[in-house]
PDB file of C-alpha atoms in Angstrom:
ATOM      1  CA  UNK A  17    -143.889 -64.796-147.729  1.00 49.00           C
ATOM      2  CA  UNK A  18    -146.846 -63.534-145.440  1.00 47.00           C
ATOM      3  CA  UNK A  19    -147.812 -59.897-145.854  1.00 55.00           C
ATOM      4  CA  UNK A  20    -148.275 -59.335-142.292  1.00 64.00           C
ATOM      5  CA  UNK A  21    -147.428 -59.303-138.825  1.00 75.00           C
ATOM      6  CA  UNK A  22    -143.440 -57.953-139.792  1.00 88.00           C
ATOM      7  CA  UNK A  23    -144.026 -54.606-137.771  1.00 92.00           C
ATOM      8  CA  UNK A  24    -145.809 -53.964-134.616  1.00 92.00           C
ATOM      9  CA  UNK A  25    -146.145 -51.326-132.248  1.00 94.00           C
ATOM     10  CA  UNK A  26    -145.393 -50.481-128.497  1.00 94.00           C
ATOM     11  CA  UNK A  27    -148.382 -51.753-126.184  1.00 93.00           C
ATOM     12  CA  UNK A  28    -151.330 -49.948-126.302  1.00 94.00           C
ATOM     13  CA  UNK A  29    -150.052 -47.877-128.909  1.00 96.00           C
ATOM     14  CA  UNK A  30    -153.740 -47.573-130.747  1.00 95.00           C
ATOM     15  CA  UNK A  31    -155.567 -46.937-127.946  1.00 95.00           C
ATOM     16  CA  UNK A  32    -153.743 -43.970-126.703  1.00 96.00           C
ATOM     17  CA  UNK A  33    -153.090 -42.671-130.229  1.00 96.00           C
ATOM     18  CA  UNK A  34    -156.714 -42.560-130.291  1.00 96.00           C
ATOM     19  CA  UNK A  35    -157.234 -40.522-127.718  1.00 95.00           C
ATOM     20  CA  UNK A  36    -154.409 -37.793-128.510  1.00 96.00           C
ATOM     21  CA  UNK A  37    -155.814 -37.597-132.419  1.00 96.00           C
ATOM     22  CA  UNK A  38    -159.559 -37.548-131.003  1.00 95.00           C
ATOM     23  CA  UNK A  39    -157.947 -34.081-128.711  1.00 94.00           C
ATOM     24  CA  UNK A  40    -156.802 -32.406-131.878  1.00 93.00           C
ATOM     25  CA  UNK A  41    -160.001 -30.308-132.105  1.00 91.00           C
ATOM     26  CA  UNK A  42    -159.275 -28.932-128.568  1.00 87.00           C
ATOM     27  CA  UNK A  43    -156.317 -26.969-129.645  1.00 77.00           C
ATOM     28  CA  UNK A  44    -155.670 -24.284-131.229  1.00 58.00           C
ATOM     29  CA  UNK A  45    -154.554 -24.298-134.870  1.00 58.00           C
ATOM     30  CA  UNK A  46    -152.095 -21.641-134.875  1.00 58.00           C
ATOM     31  CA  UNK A  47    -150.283 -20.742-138.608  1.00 58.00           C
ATOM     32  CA  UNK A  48    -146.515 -21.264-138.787  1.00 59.00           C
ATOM     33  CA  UNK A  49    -144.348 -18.457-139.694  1.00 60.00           C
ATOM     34  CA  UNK A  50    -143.996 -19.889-143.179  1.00 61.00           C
ATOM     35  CA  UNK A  51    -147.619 -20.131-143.712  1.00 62.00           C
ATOM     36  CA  UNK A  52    -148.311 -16.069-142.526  1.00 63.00           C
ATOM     37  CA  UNK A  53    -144.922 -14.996-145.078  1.00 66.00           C
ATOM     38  CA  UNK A  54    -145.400 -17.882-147.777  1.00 69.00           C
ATOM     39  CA  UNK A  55    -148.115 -15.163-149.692  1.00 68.00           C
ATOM     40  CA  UNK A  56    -145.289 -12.197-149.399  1.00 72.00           C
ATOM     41  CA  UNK A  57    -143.087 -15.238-150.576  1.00 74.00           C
ATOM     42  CA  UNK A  58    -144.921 -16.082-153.480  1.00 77.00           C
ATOM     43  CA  UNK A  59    -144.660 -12.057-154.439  1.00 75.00           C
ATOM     44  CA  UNK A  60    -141.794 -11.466-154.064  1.00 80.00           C
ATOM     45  CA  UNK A  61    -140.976 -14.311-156.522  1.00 81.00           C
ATOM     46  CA  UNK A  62    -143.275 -13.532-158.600  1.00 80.00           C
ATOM     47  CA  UNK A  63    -141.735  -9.834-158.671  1.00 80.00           C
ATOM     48  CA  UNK A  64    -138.413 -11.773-159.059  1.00 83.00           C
ATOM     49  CA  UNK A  65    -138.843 -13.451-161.537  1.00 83.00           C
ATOM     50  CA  UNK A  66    -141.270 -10.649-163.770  1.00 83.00           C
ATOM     51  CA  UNK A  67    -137.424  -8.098-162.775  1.00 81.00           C
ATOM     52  CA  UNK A  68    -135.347 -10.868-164.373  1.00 81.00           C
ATOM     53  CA  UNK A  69    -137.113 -11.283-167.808  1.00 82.00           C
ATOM     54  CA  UNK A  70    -137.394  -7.370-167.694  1.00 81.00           C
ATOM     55  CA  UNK A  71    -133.650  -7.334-167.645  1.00 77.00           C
ATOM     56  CA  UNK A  72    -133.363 -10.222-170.327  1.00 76.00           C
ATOM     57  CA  UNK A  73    -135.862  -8.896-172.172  1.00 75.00           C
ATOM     58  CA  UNK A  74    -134.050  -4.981-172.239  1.00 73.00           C
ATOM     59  CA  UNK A  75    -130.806  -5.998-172.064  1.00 68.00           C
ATOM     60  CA  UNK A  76    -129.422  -4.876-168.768  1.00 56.00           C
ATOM     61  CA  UNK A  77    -127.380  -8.165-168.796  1.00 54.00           C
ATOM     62  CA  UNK A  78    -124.474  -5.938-169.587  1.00 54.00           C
ATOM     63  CA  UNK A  79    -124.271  -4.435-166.267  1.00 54.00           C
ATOM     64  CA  UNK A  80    -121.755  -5.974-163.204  1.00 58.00           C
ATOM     65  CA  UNK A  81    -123.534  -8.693-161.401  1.00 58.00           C
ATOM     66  CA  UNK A  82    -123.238  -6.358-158.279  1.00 59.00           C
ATOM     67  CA  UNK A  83    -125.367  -3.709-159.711  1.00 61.00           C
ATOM     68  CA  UNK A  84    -128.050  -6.371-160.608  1.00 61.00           C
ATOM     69  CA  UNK A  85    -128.410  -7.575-157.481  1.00 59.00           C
ATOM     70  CA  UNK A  86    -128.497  -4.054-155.865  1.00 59.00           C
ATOM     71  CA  UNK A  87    -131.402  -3.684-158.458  1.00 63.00           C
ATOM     72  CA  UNK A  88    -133.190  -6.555-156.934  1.00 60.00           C
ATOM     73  CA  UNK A  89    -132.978  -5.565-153.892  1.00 59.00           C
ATOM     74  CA  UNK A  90    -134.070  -1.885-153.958  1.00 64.00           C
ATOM     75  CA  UNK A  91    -136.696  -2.959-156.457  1.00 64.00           C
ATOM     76  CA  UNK A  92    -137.837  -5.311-154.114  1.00 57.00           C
ATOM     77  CA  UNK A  93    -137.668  -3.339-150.974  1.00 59.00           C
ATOM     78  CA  UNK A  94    -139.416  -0.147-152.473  1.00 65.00           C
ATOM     79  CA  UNK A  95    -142.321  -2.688-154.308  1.00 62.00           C
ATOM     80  CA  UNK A  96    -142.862  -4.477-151.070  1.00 59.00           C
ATOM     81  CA  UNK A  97    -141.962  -1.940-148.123  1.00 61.00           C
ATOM     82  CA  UNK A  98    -142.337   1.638-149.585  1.00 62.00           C
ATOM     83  CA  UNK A  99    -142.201   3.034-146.015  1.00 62.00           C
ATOM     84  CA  UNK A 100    -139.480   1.289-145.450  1.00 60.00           C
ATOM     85  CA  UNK A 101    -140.265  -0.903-142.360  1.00 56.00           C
ATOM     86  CA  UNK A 102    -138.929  -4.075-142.543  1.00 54.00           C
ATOM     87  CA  UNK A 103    -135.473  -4.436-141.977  1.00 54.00           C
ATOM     88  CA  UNK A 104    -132.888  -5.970-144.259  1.00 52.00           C
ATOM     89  CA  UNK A 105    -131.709  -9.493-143.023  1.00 54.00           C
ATOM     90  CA  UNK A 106    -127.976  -9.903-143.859  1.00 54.00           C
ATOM     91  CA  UNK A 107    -127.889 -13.505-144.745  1.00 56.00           C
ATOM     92  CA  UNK A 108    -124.560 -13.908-143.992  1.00 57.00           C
ATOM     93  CA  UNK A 109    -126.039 -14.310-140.074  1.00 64.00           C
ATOM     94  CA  UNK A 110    -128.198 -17.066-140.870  1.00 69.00           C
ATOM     95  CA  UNK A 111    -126.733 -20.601-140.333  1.00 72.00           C
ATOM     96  CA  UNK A 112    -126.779 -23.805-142.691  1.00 73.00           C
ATOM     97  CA  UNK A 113    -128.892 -25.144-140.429  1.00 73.00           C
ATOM     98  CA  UNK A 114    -131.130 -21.886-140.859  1.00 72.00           C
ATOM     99  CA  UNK A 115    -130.937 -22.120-144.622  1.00 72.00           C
ATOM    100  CA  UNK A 116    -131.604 -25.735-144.413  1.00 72.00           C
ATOM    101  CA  UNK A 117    -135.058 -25.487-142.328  1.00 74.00           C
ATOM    102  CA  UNK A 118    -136.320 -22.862-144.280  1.00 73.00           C
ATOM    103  CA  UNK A 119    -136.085 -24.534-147.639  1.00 74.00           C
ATOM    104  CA  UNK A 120    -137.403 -27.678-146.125  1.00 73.00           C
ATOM    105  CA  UNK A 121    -140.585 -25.851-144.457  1.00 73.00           C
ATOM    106  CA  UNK A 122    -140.984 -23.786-147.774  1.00 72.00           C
ATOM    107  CA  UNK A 123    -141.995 -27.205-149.644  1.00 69.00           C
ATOM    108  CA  UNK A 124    -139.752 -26.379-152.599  1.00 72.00           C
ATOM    109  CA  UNK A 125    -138.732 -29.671-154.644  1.00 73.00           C
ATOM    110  CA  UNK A 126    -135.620 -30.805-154.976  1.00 72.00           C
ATOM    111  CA  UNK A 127    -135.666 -30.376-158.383  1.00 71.00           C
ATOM    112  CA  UNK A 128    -136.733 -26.746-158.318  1.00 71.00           C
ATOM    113  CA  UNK A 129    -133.645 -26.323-156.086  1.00 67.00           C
ATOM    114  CA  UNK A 130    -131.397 -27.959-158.573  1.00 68.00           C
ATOM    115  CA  UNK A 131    -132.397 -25.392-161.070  1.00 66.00           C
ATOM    116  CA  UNK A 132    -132.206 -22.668-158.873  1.00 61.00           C
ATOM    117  CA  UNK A 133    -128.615 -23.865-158.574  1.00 58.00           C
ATOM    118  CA  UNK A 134    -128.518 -23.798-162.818  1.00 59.00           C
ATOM    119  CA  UNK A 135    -129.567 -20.225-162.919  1.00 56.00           C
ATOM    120  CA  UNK A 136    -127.349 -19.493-160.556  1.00 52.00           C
ATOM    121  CA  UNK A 137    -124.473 -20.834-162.552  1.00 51.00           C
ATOM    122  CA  UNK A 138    -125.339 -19.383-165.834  1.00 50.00           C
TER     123      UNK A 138
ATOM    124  CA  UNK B  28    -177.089 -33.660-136.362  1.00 76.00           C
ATOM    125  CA  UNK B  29    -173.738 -34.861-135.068  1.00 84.00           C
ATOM    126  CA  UNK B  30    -171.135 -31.895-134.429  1.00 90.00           C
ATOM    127  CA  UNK B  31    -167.864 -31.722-136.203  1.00 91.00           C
ATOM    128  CA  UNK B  32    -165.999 -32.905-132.603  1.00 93.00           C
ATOM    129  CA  UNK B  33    -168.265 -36.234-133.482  1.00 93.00           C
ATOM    130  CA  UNK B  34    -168.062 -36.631-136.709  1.00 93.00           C
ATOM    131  CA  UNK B  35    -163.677 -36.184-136.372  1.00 95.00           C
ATOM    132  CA  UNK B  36    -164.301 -38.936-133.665  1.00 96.00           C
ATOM    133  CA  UNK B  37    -165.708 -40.876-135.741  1.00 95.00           C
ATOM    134  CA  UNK B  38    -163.415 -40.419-138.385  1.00 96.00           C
ATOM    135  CA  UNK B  39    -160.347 -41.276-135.754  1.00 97.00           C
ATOM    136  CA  UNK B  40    -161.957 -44.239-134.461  1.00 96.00           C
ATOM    137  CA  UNK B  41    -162.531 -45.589-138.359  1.00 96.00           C
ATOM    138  CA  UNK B  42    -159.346 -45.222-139.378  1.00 96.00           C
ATOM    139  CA  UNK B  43    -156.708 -43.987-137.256  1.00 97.00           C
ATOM    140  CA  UNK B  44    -155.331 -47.339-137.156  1.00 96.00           C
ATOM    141  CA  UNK B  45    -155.352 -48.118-141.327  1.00 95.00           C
ATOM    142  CA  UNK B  46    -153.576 -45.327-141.933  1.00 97.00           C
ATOM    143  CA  UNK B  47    -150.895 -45.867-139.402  1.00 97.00           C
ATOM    144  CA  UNK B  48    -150.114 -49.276-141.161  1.00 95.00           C
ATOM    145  CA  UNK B  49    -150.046 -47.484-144.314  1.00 96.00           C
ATOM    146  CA  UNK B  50    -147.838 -44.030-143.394  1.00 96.00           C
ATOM    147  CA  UNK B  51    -145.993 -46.537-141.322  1.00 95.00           C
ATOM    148  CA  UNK B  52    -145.222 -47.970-144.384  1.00 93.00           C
ATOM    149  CA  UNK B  53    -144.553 -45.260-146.646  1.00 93.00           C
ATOM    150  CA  UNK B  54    -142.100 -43.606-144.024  1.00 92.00           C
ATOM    151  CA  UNK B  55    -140.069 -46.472-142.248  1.00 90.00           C
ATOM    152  CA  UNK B  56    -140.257 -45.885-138.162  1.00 91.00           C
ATOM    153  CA  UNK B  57    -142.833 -45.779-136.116  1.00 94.00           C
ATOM    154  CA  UNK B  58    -141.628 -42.593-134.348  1.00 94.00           C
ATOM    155  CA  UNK B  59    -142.006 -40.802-137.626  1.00 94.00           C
ATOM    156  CA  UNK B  60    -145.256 -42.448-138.617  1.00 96.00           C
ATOM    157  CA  UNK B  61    -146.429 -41.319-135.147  1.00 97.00           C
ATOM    158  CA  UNK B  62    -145.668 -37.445-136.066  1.00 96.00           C
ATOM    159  CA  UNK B  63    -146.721 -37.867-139.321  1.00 97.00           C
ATOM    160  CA  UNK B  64    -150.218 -39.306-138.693  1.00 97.00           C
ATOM    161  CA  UNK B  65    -150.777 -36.313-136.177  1.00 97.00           C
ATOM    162  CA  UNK B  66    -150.266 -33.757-138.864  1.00 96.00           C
ATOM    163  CA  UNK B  67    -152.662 -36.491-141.075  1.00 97.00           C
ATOM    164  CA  UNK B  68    -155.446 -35.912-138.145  1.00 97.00           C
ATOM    165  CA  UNK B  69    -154.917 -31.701-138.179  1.00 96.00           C
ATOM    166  CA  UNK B  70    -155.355 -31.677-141.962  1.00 96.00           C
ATOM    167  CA  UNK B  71    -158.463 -33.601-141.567  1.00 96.00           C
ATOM    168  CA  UNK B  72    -160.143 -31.461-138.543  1.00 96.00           C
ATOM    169  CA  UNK B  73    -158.880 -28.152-140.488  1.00 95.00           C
ATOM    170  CA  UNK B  74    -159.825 -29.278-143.660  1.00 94.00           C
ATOM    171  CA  UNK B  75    -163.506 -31.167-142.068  1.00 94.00           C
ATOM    172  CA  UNK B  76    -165.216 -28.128-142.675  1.00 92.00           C
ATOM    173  CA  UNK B  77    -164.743 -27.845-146.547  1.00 90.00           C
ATOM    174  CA  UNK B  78    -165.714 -31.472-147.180  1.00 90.00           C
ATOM    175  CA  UNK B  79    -169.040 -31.045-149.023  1.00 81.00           C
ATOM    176  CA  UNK B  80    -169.977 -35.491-149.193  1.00 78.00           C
ATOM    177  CA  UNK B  81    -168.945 -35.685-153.278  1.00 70.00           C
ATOM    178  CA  UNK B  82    -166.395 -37.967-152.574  1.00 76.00           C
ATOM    179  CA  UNK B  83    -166.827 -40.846-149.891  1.00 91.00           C
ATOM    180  CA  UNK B  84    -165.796 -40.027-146.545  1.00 93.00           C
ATOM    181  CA  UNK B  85    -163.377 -43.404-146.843  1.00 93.00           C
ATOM    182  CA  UNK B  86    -161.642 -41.818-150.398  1.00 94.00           C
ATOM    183  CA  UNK B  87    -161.423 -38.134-149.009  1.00 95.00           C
ATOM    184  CA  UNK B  88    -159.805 -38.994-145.732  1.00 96.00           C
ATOM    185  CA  UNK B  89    -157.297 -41.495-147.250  1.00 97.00           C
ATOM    186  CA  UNK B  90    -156.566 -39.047-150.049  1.00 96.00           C
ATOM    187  CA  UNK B  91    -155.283 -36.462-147.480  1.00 96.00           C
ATOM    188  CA  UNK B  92    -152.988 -39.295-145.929  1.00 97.00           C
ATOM    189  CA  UNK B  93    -151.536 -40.590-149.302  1.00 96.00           C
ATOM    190  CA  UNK B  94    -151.366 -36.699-150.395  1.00 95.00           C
ATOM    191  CA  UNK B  95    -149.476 -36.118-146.764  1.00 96.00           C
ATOM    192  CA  UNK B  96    -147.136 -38.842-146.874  1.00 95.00           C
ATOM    193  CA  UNK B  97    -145.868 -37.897-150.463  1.00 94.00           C
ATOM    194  CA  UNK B  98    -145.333 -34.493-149.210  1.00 94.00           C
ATOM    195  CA  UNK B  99    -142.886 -35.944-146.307  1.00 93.00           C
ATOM    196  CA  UNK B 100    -140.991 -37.924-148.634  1.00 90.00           C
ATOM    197  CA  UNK B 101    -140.749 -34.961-150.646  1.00 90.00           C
ATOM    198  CA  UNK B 102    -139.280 -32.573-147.895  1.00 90.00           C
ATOM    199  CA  UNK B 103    -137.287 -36.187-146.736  1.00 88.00           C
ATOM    200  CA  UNK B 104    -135.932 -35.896-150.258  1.00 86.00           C
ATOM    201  CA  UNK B 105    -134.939 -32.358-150.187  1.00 87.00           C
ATOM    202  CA  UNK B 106    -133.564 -32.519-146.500  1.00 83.00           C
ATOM    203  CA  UNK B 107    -131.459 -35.352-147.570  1.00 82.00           C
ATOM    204  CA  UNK B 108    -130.466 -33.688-150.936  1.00 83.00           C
ATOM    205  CA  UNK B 109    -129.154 -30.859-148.624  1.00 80.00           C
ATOM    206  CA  UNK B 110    -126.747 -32.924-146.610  1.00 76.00           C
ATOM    207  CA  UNK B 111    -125.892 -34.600-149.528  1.00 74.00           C
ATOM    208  CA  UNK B 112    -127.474 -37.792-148.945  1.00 75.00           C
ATOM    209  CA  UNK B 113    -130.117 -40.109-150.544  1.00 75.00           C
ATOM    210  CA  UNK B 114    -133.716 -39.687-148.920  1.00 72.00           C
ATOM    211  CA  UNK B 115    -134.239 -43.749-149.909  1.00 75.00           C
ATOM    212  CA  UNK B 116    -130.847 -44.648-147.929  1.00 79.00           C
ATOM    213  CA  UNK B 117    -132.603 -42.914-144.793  1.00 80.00           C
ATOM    214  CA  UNK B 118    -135.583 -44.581-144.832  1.00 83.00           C
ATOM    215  CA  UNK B 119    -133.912 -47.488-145.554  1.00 86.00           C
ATOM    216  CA  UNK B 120    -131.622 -47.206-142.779  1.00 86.00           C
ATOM    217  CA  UNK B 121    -134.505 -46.278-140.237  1.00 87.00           C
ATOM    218  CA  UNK B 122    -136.151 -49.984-141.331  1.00 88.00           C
ATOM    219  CA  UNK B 123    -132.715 -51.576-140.839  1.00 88.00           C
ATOM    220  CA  UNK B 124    -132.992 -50.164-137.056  1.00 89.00           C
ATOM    221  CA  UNK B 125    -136.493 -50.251-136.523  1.00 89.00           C
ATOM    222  CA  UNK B 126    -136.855 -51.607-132.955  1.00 92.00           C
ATOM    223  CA  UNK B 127    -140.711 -52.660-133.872  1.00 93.00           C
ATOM    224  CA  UNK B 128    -139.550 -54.917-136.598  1.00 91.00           C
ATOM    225  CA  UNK B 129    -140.300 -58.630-135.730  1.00 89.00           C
ATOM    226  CA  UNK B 130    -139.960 -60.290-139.323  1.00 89.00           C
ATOM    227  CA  UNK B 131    -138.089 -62.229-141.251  1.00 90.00           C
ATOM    228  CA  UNK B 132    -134.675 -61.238-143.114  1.00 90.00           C
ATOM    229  CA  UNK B 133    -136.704 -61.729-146.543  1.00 90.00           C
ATOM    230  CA  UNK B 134    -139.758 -59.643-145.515  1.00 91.00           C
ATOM    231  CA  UNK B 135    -137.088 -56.640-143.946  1.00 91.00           C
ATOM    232  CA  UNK B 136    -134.889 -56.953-147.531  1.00 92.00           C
ATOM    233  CA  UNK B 137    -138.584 -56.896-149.037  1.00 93.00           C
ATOM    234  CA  UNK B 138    -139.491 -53.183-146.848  1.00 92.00           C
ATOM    235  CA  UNK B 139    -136.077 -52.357-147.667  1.00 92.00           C
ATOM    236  CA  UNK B 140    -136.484 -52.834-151.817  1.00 94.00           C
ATOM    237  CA  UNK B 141    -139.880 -51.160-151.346  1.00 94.00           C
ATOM    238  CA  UNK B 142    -138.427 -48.188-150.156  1.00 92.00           C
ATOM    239  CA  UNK B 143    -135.864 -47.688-152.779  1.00 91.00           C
ATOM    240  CA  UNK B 144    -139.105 -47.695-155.562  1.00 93.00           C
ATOM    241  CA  UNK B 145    -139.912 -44.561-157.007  1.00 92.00           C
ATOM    242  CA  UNK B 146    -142.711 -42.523-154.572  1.00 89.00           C
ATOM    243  CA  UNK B 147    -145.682 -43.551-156.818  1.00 91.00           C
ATOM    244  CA  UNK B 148    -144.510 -46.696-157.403  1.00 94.00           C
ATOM    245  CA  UNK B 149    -144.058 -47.410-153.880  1.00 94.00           C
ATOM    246  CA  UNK B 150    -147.143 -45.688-152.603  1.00 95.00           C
ATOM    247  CA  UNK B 151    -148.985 -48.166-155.587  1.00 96.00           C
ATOM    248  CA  UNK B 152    -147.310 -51.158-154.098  1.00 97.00           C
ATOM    249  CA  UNK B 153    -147.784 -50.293-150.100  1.00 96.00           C
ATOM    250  CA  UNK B 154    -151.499 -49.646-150.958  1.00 97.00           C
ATOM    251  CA  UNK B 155    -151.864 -53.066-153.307  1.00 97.00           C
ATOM    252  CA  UNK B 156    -149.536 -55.318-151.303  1.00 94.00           C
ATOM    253  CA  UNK B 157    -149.832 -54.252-147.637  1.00 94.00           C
ATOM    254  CA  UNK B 158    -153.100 -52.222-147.492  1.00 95.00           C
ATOM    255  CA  UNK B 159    -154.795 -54.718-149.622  1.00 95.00           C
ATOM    256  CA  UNK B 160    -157.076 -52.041-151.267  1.00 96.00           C
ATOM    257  CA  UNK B 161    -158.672 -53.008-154.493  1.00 97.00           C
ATOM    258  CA  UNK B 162    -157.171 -51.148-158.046  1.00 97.00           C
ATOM    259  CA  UNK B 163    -160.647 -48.873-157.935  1.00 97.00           C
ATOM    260  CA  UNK B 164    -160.624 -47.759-154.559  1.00 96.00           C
ATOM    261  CA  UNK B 165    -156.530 -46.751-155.388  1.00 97.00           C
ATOM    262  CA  UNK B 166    -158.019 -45.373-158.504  1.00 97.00           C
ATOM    263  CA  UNK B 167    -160.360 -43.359-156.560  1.00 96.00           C
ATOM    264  CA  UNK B 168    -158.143 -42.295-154.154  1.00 96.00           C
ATOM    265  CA  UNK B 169    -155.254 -41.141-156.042  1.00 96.00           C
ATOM    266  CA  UNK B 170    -157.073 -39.893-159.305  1.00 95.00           C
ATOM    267  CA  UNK B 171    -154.986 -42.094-161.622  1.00 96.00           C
ATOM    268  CA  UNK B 172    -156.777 -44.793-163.511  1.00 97.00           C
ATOM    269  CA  UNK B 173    -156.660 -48.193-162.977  1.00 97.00           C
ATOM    270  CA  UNK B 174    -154.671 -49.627-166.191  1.00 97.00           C
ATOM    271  CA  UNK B 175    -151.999 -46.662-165.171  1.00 97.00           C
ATOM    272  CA  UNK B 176    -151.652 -48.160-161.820  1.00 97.00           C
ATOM    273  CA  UNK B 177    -151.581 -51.666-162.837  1.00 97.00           C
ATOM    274  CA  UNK B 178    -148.945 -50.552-164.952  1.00 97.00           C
ATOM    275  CA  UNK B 179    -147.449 -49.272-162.233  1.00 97.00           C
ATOM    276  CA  UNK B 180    -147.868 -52.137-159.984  1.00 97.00           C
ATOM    277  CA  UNK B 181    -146.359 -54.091-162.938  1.00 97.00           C
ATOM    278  CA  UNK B 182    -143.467 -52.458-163.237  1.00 97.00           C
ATOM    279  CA  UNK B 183    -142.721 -52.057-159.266  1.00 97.00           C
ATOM    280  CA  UNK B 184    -143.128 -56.007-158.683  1.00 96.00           C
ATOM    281  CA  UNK B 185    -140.486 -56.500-161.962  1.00 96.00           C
ATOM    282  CA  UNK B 186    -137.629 -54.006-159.913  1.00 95.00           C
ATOM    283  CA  UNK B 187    -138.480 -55.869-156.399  1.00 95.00           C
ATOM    284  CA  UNK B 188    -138.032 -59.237-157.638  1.00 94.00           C
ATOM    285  CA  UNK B 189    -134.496 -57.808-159.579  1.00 93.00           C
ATOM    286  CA  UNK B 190    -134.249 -55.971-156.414  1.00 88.00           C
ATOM    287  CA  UNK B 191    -133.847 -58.702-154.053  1.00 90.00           C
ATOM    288  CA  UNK B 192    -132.365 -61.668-156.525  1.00 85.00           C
ATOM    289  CA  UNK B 193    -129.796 -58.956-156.566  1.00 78.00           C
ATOM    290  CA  UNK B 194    -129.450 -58.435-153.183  1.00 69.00           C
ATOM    291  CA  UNK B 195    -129.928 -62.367-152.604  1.00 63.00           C
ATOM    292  CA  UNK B 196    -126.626 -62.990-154.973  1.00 57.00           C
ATOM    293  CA  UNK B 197    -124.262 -60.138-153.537  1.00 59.00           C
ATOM    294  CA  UNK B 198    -124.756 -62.260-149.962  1.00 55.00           C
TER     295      UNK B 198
END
């Protein structure tokens, strides 16, 4: 079996791909929305995650699931936003579709997802 | 002193058209590989400024491609694993209907097997089989040594050939 010559490309593919990667420098790099939150991200998960053990760790599990969450949240919300300036985001407005794009652009594995799904569970 | 607008030029000109083969490759379509070697190119301009010359020009710039086009699989694999599909069936399919494809059936069921290999494995294979770079320069590009990627070669050339006598006997 020969290793080449299987795939191709349109006409004059490499010579125009040449020129659009050689204008690359000419624009501007702006950073996605993902990349300007992922640090606030990356807090806030961290602050997630150091809540949770607290409440292993102390035993709050007793409390309604309800009340833990509300904990999160205002937790959260006073850590991050003490004045108060960002507004909640109800997530029961965002779409699958939303859900969906954000995971994807937040570069979490699947595998990380799958045991987000665990903890969720137990 | 060549500016960094040369010295990206340069860099396009060298190898813009290697690393198509290779993310074409890795991905399946030449409409992806097309997108994906753009973001490739941005990576390398934004990143240009930060390489200091410790690694060869040749390893650094195909490290960023290899590095990219595990990272699409990856978010491939998650998008799939959201609508509850396999990321290898997509990529699979997209070879099945890729309009560029002027082969034979054996070297499509071969693309087809190659895509269903585990990410490293594949990415091993693409860069041994197709991209016909040696075990050191793979060694220095991916930072894993060369008996672990023979290995790997190994045991990705075992699964094609049960791969396709499989595929051969359920015709």
């Amino acid at each position: 079996m020969t290793r080449k010559n299987d795939i191709f490309v349109p006409e004059g593919y490499f010579q125009q791909l040449e020129q659009r990667l050689q204008s690359l420098p000419q624009r501007e790099v702006k950073p996605t929305v993902i990349q300007r939150v992922s640090p606030w991200l990356a807090y806030a998960a961290s602050l997630a995650v150091l809540v949770g053990l607290a409440n292993f760790i102390f035993g709050r599990s007793a409390a309604t699931e309800e009340d833990n969450t509300w904990d999160y949240v205002s937790y959260l919300s006073q850590s991050l936003d003490p004045d108060g300036q960002i507004e909640l985001v109800e997530t029961a407005d965002l779409t699958d579709e939303e859900i969906r794009s954000f995971l994807i652009a937040s570069n979490i594995s699947v595998e990380q997802l799958a045991l987000l799904d665990y903890e969720e569970d137990y | 002193m060549e500016s960094p607008e040369q010295v990206f030029n340069g860099i396009v000109k060298e190898y813009s058209e290697r690393l198509y083969w290779h993310v074409r490759r890795m991905v399946g379509s030449h409409e992806d590989a097309d997108d994906l070697l753009q973001d490739i190119f941005l990576k390398i301009w934004t990143a240009l400024p930060s390489f200091r010359g410790e690694a060869q020009l040749y390893t650094w710039v195909w490290r960023i491609a290899t590095n990219e086009s595990l990272n699409w699989l990856r978010r491939e694999k998650l998008r799939a694993a959201l609508h509850f599909a396999s990321a290898d069936d997509l990529v699979v399919r997209r070879i099945e209907a890729d309009p560029y494809f002027n082969g034979t059936a054996a070297q499509r069921e071969l693309a087809k097997a190659v895509a269903r290999l585990p990410e490293k494995q594949r990415q091993v294979f693409i860069m041994r089989w197709w991209d016909e770079l040696s075990y050191e320069q793979i060694s220095a590009i991916t930072g894993t040594s060369v008996g672990a990627l023979k290995a790997s070669y190994h045991i990705a050339q075992e699964k094609l050939k049960l791969n396709l006598s499989e595929s051969e006997v359920s015709k």
